[in-house]
Amino acid sequence: MTTDSQRKADARFAEALAARGARDPRDYYRKQLRQLKRSSPEGYAEAVAYYQNELITSIAERDADPLAAWQSYGLLIAALTSPGRPVAVDPTGRSRPFAPPGEVEDMVLHVPDAKNARPLLVGLPPNPSGAQMATYSWLVLGRRGPGG
């Protein structure tokens, strides 16, 4: 990964976010990476290597869809954090297995295999519905009633 590749990938990602009105997941992914670094140094190293060797290169040099590429990276971070499966939650709150690239209006969660582990957020739609925000609050944040 070169500085030019990083700049080109960042520019393409910014353009895609603006064009589709999508949310930028990078701050959330950074937070997840910090947690992964503490819980699994090997998983963290794998995520960093993927970022450097695949993610940026795929966007900058192979013209991959930047939003799909970043979503794949978020799914990788989640899988390295806790084995599980991705699900899509539609605006009505119904879930189904996630199939890339998914629908723009869906929230994407990674549901760990471990029984007591909370799902991890991978992506929110530009304007999450009340049902999606309730699902996020309940499952991801662990809030169990009004006001959390």
Tab-separated table of C-alpha atoms in Angstrom:
chain	number	residue	atom	x	y	z
A	1	MET	CA	0.000	0.000	0.000
A	2	THR	CA	1.406	3.360	-1.018
A	3	THR	CA	0.448	6.849	0.068
A	4	ASP	CA	-0.962	7.445	-3.425
A	5	SER	CA	-3.086	4.305	-3.143
A	6	GLN	CA	-4.338	5.439	0.273
A	7	ARG	CA	-5.268	8.876	-1.083
A	8	LYS	CA	-7.011	7.428	-4.119
A	9	ALA	CA	-8.939	4.907	-2.014
A	10	ASP	CA	-9.964	7.622	0.475
A	11	ALA	CA	-11.143	9.895	-2.346
A	12	ARG	CA	-13.147	7.120	-4.009
A	13	PHE	CA	-14.700	6.192	-0.670
A	14	ALA	CA	-15.659	9.819	0.075
A	15	GLU	CA	-17.245	10.112	-3.381
A	16	ALA	CA	-19.221	6.894	-2.870
A	17	LEU	CA	-20.432	8.003	0.576
A	18	ALA	CA	-21.623	11.323	-0.818
A	19	ALA	CA	-23.210	9.823	-3.929
A	20	ARG	CA	-25.228	7.251	-1.970
A	21	GLY	CA	-25.824	9.229	1.195
A	22	ALA	CA	-24.235	6.384	3.145
A	23	ARG	CA	-22.807	6.517	6.654
A	24	ASP	CA	-19.050	6.444	7.136
A	25	PRO	CA	-18.255	3.367	9.282
A	26	ARG	CA	-14.541	4.029	9.756
A	27	ASP	CA	-14.710	5.521	13.269
A	28	TYR	CA	-16.771	2.563	14.449
A	29	TYR	CA	-14.389	0.101	12.775
A	30	ARG	CA	-11.413	1.824	14.450
A	31	LYS	CA	-13.117	1.342	17.802
A	32	GLN	CA	-13.702	-2.322	16.988
A	33	LEU	CA	-10.055	-2.688	15.944
A	34	ARG	CA	-8.866	-1.254	19.277
A	35	GLN	CA	-11.001	-3.805	21.101
A	36	LEU	CA	-9.738	-6.575	18.808
A	37	LYS	CA	-6.130	-5.551	19.499
A	38	ARG	CA	-6.729	-6.104	23.235
A	39	SER	CA	-8.706	-9.324	22.900
A	40	SER	CA	-6.889	-10.992	19.982
A	41	PRO	CA	-3.525	-9.639	18.859
A	42	GLU	CA	-3.463	-12.289	16.107
A	43	GLY	CA	-6.886	-11.233	14.850
A	44	TYR	CA	-5.805	-7.608	14.968
A	45	ALA	CA	-2.685	-8.385	12.930
A	46	GLU	CA	-4.840	-10.187	10.350
A	47	ALA	CA	-7.236	-7.234	10.127
A	48	VAL	CA	-4.383	-4.746	9.694
A	49	ALA	CA	-2.754	-6.915	7.020
A	50	TYR	CA	-6.076	-7.155	5.157
A	51	TYR	CA	-6.461	-3.370	5.333
A	52	GLN	CA	-2.963	-2.759	3.988
A	53	ASN	CA	-2.780	-5.537	1.412
A	54	GLU	CA	-6.362	-5.939	0.213
A	55	LEU	CA	-8.827	-3.232	1.174
A	56	ILE	CA	-6.942	-0.161	0.002
A	57	THR	CA	-5.516	-1.914	-3.057
A	58	SER	CA	-8.922	-3.236	-4.125
A	59	ILE	CA	-10.450	0.253	-4.015
A	60	ALA	CA	-7.511	2.219	-5.425
A	61	GLU	CA	-6.145	-0.153	-8.039
A	62	ARG	CA	-8.845	-2.694	-8.882
A	63	ASP	CA	-11.794	-0.282	-8.796
A	64	ALA	CA	-13.774	-2.306	-6.259
A	65	ASP	CA	-16.981	-0.687	-5.002
A	66	PRO	CA	-15.657	1.300	-2.015
A	67	LEU	CA	-18.776	0.826	0.103
A	68	ALA	CA	-18.882	-2.924	-0.494
A	69	ALA	CA	-15.143	-3.209	0.169
A	70	TRP	CA	-15.421	-1.376	3.488
A	71	GLN	CA	-18.473	-3.438	4.436
A	72	SER	CA	-16.472	-6.607	3.768
A	73	TYR	CA	-13.738	-5.237	5.993
A	74	GLY	CA	-16.270	-4.572	8.763
A	75	LEU	CA	-17.533	-8.140	8.433
A	76	LEU	CA	-13.957	-9.419	8.690
A	77	ILE	CA	-13.296	-7.393	11.851
A	78	ALA	CA	-16.504	-8.748	13.369
A	79	ALA	CA	-15.670	-12.355	12.436
A	80	LEU	CA	-12.171	-11.994	13.894
A	81	THR	CA	-13.700	-10.582	17.075
A	82	SER	CA	-16.167	-13.425	17.509
A	83	PRO	CA	-17.106	-16.265	15.138
A	84	GLY	CA	-20.671	-15.915	13.940
A	85	ARG	CA	-22.834	-14.952	10.994
A	86	PRO	CA	-23.948	-11.708	9.381
A	87	VAL	CA	-27.612	-10.768	9.254
A	88	ALA	CA	-29.518	-7.959	7.588
A	89	VAL	CA	-32.282	-6.151	9.464
A	90	ASP	CA	-34.781	-4.456	7.165
A	91	PRO	CA	-36.655	-1.226	8.037
A	92	THR	CA	-39.527	-3.237	9.585
A	93	GLY	CA	-37.093	-4.931	11.997
A	94	ARG	CA	-37.167	-8.330	10.309
A	95	SER	CA	-33.864	-10.126	9.971
A	96	ARG	CA	-32.555	-12.503	7.353
A	97	PRO	CA	-29.152	-13.926	6.447
A	98	PHE	CA	-26.978	-11.215	4.928
A	99	ALA	CA	-25.904	-11.644	1.321
A	100	PRO	CA	-23.401	-9.082	-0.036
A	101	PRO	CA	-23.765	-6.380	-1.070
A	102	GLY	CA	-27.123	-6.205	0.701
A	103	GLU	CA	-29.747	-3.508	0.483
A	104	VAL	CA	-28.976	0.147	1.204
A	105	GLU	CA	-31.875	0.411	3.653
A	106	ASP	CA	-30.763	-2.599	5.741
A	107	MET	CA	-28.825	-2.539	8.979
A	108	VAL	CA	-26.096	-5.197	8.989
A	109	LEU	CA	-25.185	-7.014	12.199
A	110	HIS	CA	-22.715	-9.784	12.980
A	111	VAL	CA	-24.379	-12.280	15.323
A	112	PRO	CA	-21.760	-14.211	17.327
A	113	ASP	CA	-22.057	-17.958	17.808
A	114	ALA	CA	-21.414	-17.559	21.550
A	115	LYS	CA	-24.732	-17.541	23.391
A	116	ASN	CA	-24.125	-14.532	25.633
A	117	ALA	CA	-22.221	-12.347	23.160
A	118	ARG	CA	-23.927	-9.259	21.790
A	119	PRO	CA	-24.197	-8.725	18.046
A	120	LEU	CA	-21.736	-6.299	16.491
A	121	LEU	CA	-22.834	-3.485	14.235
A	122	VAL	CA	-21.357	-3.653	10.753
A	123	GLY	CA	-23.455	-1.036	8.992
A	124	LEU	CA	-26.377	1.329	9.463
A	125	PRO	CA	-28.522	2.663	6.635
A	126	PRO	CA	-28.471	6.416	5.938
A	127	ASN	CA	-31.789	6.852	7.780
A	128	PRO	CA	-32.399	3.950	10.164
A	129	SER	CA	-36.018	3.194	10.938
A	130	GLY	CA	-37.432	3.120	14.440
A	131	ALA	CA	-37.475	-0.687	14.293
A	132	GLN	CA	-33.815	-0.778	13.293
A	133	MET	CA	-32.820	1.618	16.059
A	134	ALA	CA	-34.813	-0.420	18.575
A	135	THR	CA	-33.038	-3.573	17.361
A	136	TYR	CA	-29.679	-1.815	17.660
A	137	SER	CA	-30.492	-0.533	21.147
A	138	TRP	CA	-31.772	-3.915	22.328
A	139	LEU	CA	-29.230	-6.264	20.772
A	140	VAL	CA	-26.039	-4.277	20.244
A	141	LEU	CA	-26.178	-1.874	23.189
A	142	GLY	CA	-27.999	-4.242	25.534
A	143	ARG	CA	-30.591	-1.701	26.576
A	144	ARG	CA	-33.661	-3.466	27.870
A	145	GLY	CA	-36.237	-0.736	28.316
A	146	PRO	CA	-37.089	2.948	27.882
A	147	GLY	CA	-34.046	5.063	28.538
A	148	GLY	CA	-31.671	2.084	28.471
